[in-house]
Amino acid sequence: MRDLQRDIGAAIREGRVPEELVARLKPGGRLTLRAALGVYSGGYVARLTEALGETFEAVWWVLGDREFFALAKAFIAGNDSRTYNLSSYGEAFPAYLRHAGPPSAPFLHDLARFEWLFRESFNEPPPAPFDHAELHLLHERSDVVLKFQKNVRLFSAPYSVYPI
C-alpha cells in the first residue's frame, strides 16, 4: 500500500502516469485513470501556488502574475509539500528566490524572508497576558529578565522591505 501511495503521489506531482500504475489501478466514474490523475495533478500545483501566494503576497505584488506563477511552478517542481497544512508550505521559498529571483529585484529573498517570519509570528498562539500597570515597578528591580513571547521574530536585512 505504501508503494502504491508513493507512486500515485509521484504521478500527481510529476503530471505523468506510468503504465505500471495504470495496470495496478481501476478508474471509477467516467474519467480514465490518466484523466482523473490529471485533475489531481493540476490541482496540486494550483493549491501550492495559491498557498505561496497567500504567504508571499508582497513578493507576488512585486513580480506580477506571470513572473510569480512561473517562479512558483519551478519552485513547486523541486519542493514537494510535506505537510497536510497548506499554510505551512513555502519555508524554502525565500532561499529559492535568492538564486532564482530576477536580478532586477535583489531584495526579493529578504522580502520573502520577512513574509515567512510574519506568517510564523501570526500563527503562534496568542501571547500570555501582561499587566502593563506594573511595568513602572520593574525599573526598581535588578533581577528582571526580558523574555520575548513565542510570536516575536527578529529580522534584519540589507534592504528596507517593510514598506513594500
Short mmCIF file of N, CA, C and O in Angstrom, two decimals, residues 1 5 8-9 20 29 31 36-37 42 45-46 55 66 75-76 80 88 110 114 121 123-124 128 139 144 149-150:
data_model
loop_
_atom_site.label_atom_id
_atom_site.label_comp_id
_atom_site.label_asym_id
_atom_site.label_seq_id
_atom_site.Cartn_x
_atom_site.Cartn_y
_atom_site.Cartn_z
N MET A 1 0.83 -1.19 0.00
CA MET A 1 0.00 0.00 0.00
C MET A 1 0.88 1.26 0.00
O MET A 1 0.57 2.22 -0.70
N GLN A 5 0.76 4.29 -2.72
CA GLN A 5 0.56 5.70 -2.37
C GLN A 5 1.72 6.56 -2.89
O GLN A 5 1.50 7.66 -3.41
N ILE A 8 1.28 6.91 -6.71
CA ILE A 8 0.18 7.82 -7.05
C ILE A 8 0.61 9.27 -6.78
O ILE A 8 0.38 10.16 -7.60
N GLY A 9 1.26 9.50 -5.65
CA GLY A 9 1.76 10.84 -5.32
C GLY A 9 2.73 11.34 -6.37
O GLY A 9 2.67 12.50 -6.81
N GLU A 20 2.89 1.07 -15.52
CA GLU A 20 2.82 0.15 -14.37
C GLU A 20 1.72 0.57 -13.40
O GLU A 20 1.05 -0.28 -12.81
N GLY A 29 -16.02 6.04 -12.03
CA GLY A 29 -16.73 7.10 -12.74
C GLY A 29 -16.48 7.06 -14.23
O GLY A 29 -16.17 6.03 -14.80
N LEU A 31 -14.23 9.12 -15.94
CA LEU A 31 -12.90 9.53 -16.35
C LEU A 31 -11.96 8.32 -16.46
O LEU A 31 -12.09 7.37 -15.70
N ALA A 36 -8.29 11.29 -14.53
CA ALA A 36 -8.56 11.51 -13.10
C ALA A 36 -7.30 11.99 -12.38
O ALA A 36 -7.34 12.96 -11.61
N LEU A 37 -6.18 11.35 -12.64
CA LEU A 37 -4.93 11.78 -12.01
C LEU A 37 -4.50 13.14 -12.55
O LEU A 37 -3.87 13.92 -11.84
N GLY A 42 -3.09 18.86 -11.80
CA GLY A 42 -3.30 20.30 -11.99
C GLY A 42 -3.71 20.98 -10.70
O GLY A 42 -3.29 22.10 -10.40
N VAL A 45 -0.59 21.60 -8.20
CA VAL A 45 0.21 22.80 -8.50
C VAL A 45 -0.60 24.06 -8.18
O VAL A 45 -0.08 25.01 -7.60
N ALA A 46 -1.88 24.05 -8.52
CA ALA A 46 -2.73 25.23 -8.26
C ALA A 46 -2.84 25.51 -6.76
O ALA A 46 -2.72 26.66 -6.33
N THR A 55 0.96 33.46 1.40
CA THR A 55 2.05 33.79 2.32
C THR A 55 2.92 34.91 1.79
O THR A 55 3.33 35.80 2.52
N ARG A 66 2.50 36.90 -14.01
CA ARG A 66 3.24 35.99 -14.90
C ARG A 66 4.54 35.49 -14.25
O ARG A 66 4.80 34.30 -14.23
N PHE A 75 9.47 26.38 -8.41
CA PHE A 75 9.73 26.04 -7.00
C PHE A 75 8.99 24.76 -6.61
O PHE A 75 9.56 23.87 -6.00
N ILE A 76 7.74 24.68 -6.97
CA ILE A 76 6.91 23.52 -6.63
C ILE A 76 7.47 22.24 -7.25
O ILE A 76 7.47 21.19 -6.62
N ASP A 80 8.37 19.36 -2.97
CA ASP A 80 7.08 18.74 -2.66
C ASP A 80 6.54 19.22 -1.33
O ASP A 80 7.30 19.58 -0.43
N SER A 88 1.51 25.93 5.74
CA SER A 88 2.88 25.63 6.18
C SER A 88 3.82 25.39 5.01
O SER A 88 5.00 25.13 5.21
N ASP A 110 14.88 38.78 0.68
CA ASP A 110 14.70 39.37 2.00
C ASP A 110 13.22 39.68 2.26
O ASP A 110 12.72 39.48 3.37
N PHE A 114 10.98 38.06 5.24
CA PHE A 114 10.14 38.86 6.12
C PHE A 114 8.71 38.32 6.14
O PHE A 114 8.10 38.17 7.21
N SER A 121 4.98 34.26 12.97
CA SER A 121 4.57 35.04 14.13
C SER A 121 3.05 35.09 14.25
O SER A 121 2.49 34.91 15.33
N ASN A 123 0.89 32.98 13.23
CA ASN A 123 0.28 31.69 13.52
C ASN A 123 0.64 31.12 14.89
O ASN A 123 0.20 30.02 15.23
N GLU A 124 1.44 31.83 15.66
CA GLU A 124 1.73 31.39 17.03
C GLU A 124 0.49 31.60 17.90
O GLU A 124 -0.34 32.45 17.60
N ALA A 128 0.91 35.46 26.28
CA ALA A 128 0.38 35.47 27.64
C ALA A 128 0.02 36.90 28.02
O ALA A 128 0.69 37.84 27.60
N HIS A 139 11.60 48.85 36.85
CA HIS A 139 12.88 49.57 36.80
C HIS A 139 13.57 49.61 38.17
O HIS A 139 14.75 49.88 38.27
N VAL A 144 15.25 41.48 36.94
CA VAL A 144 14.28 41.38 35.86
C VAL A 144 14.97 40.85 34.60
O VAL A 144 16.05 41.30 34.22
N GLN A 149 7.90 36.82 23.84
CA GLN A 149 6.87 35.81 23.62
C GLN A 149 7.24 34.99 22.39
O GLN A 149 8.09 35.40 21.58
N LYS A 150 6.61 33.83 22.23
CA LYS A 150 6.91 32.95 21.09
C LYS A 150 6.61 33.60 19.74
O LYS A 150 7.17 33.24 18.73
#
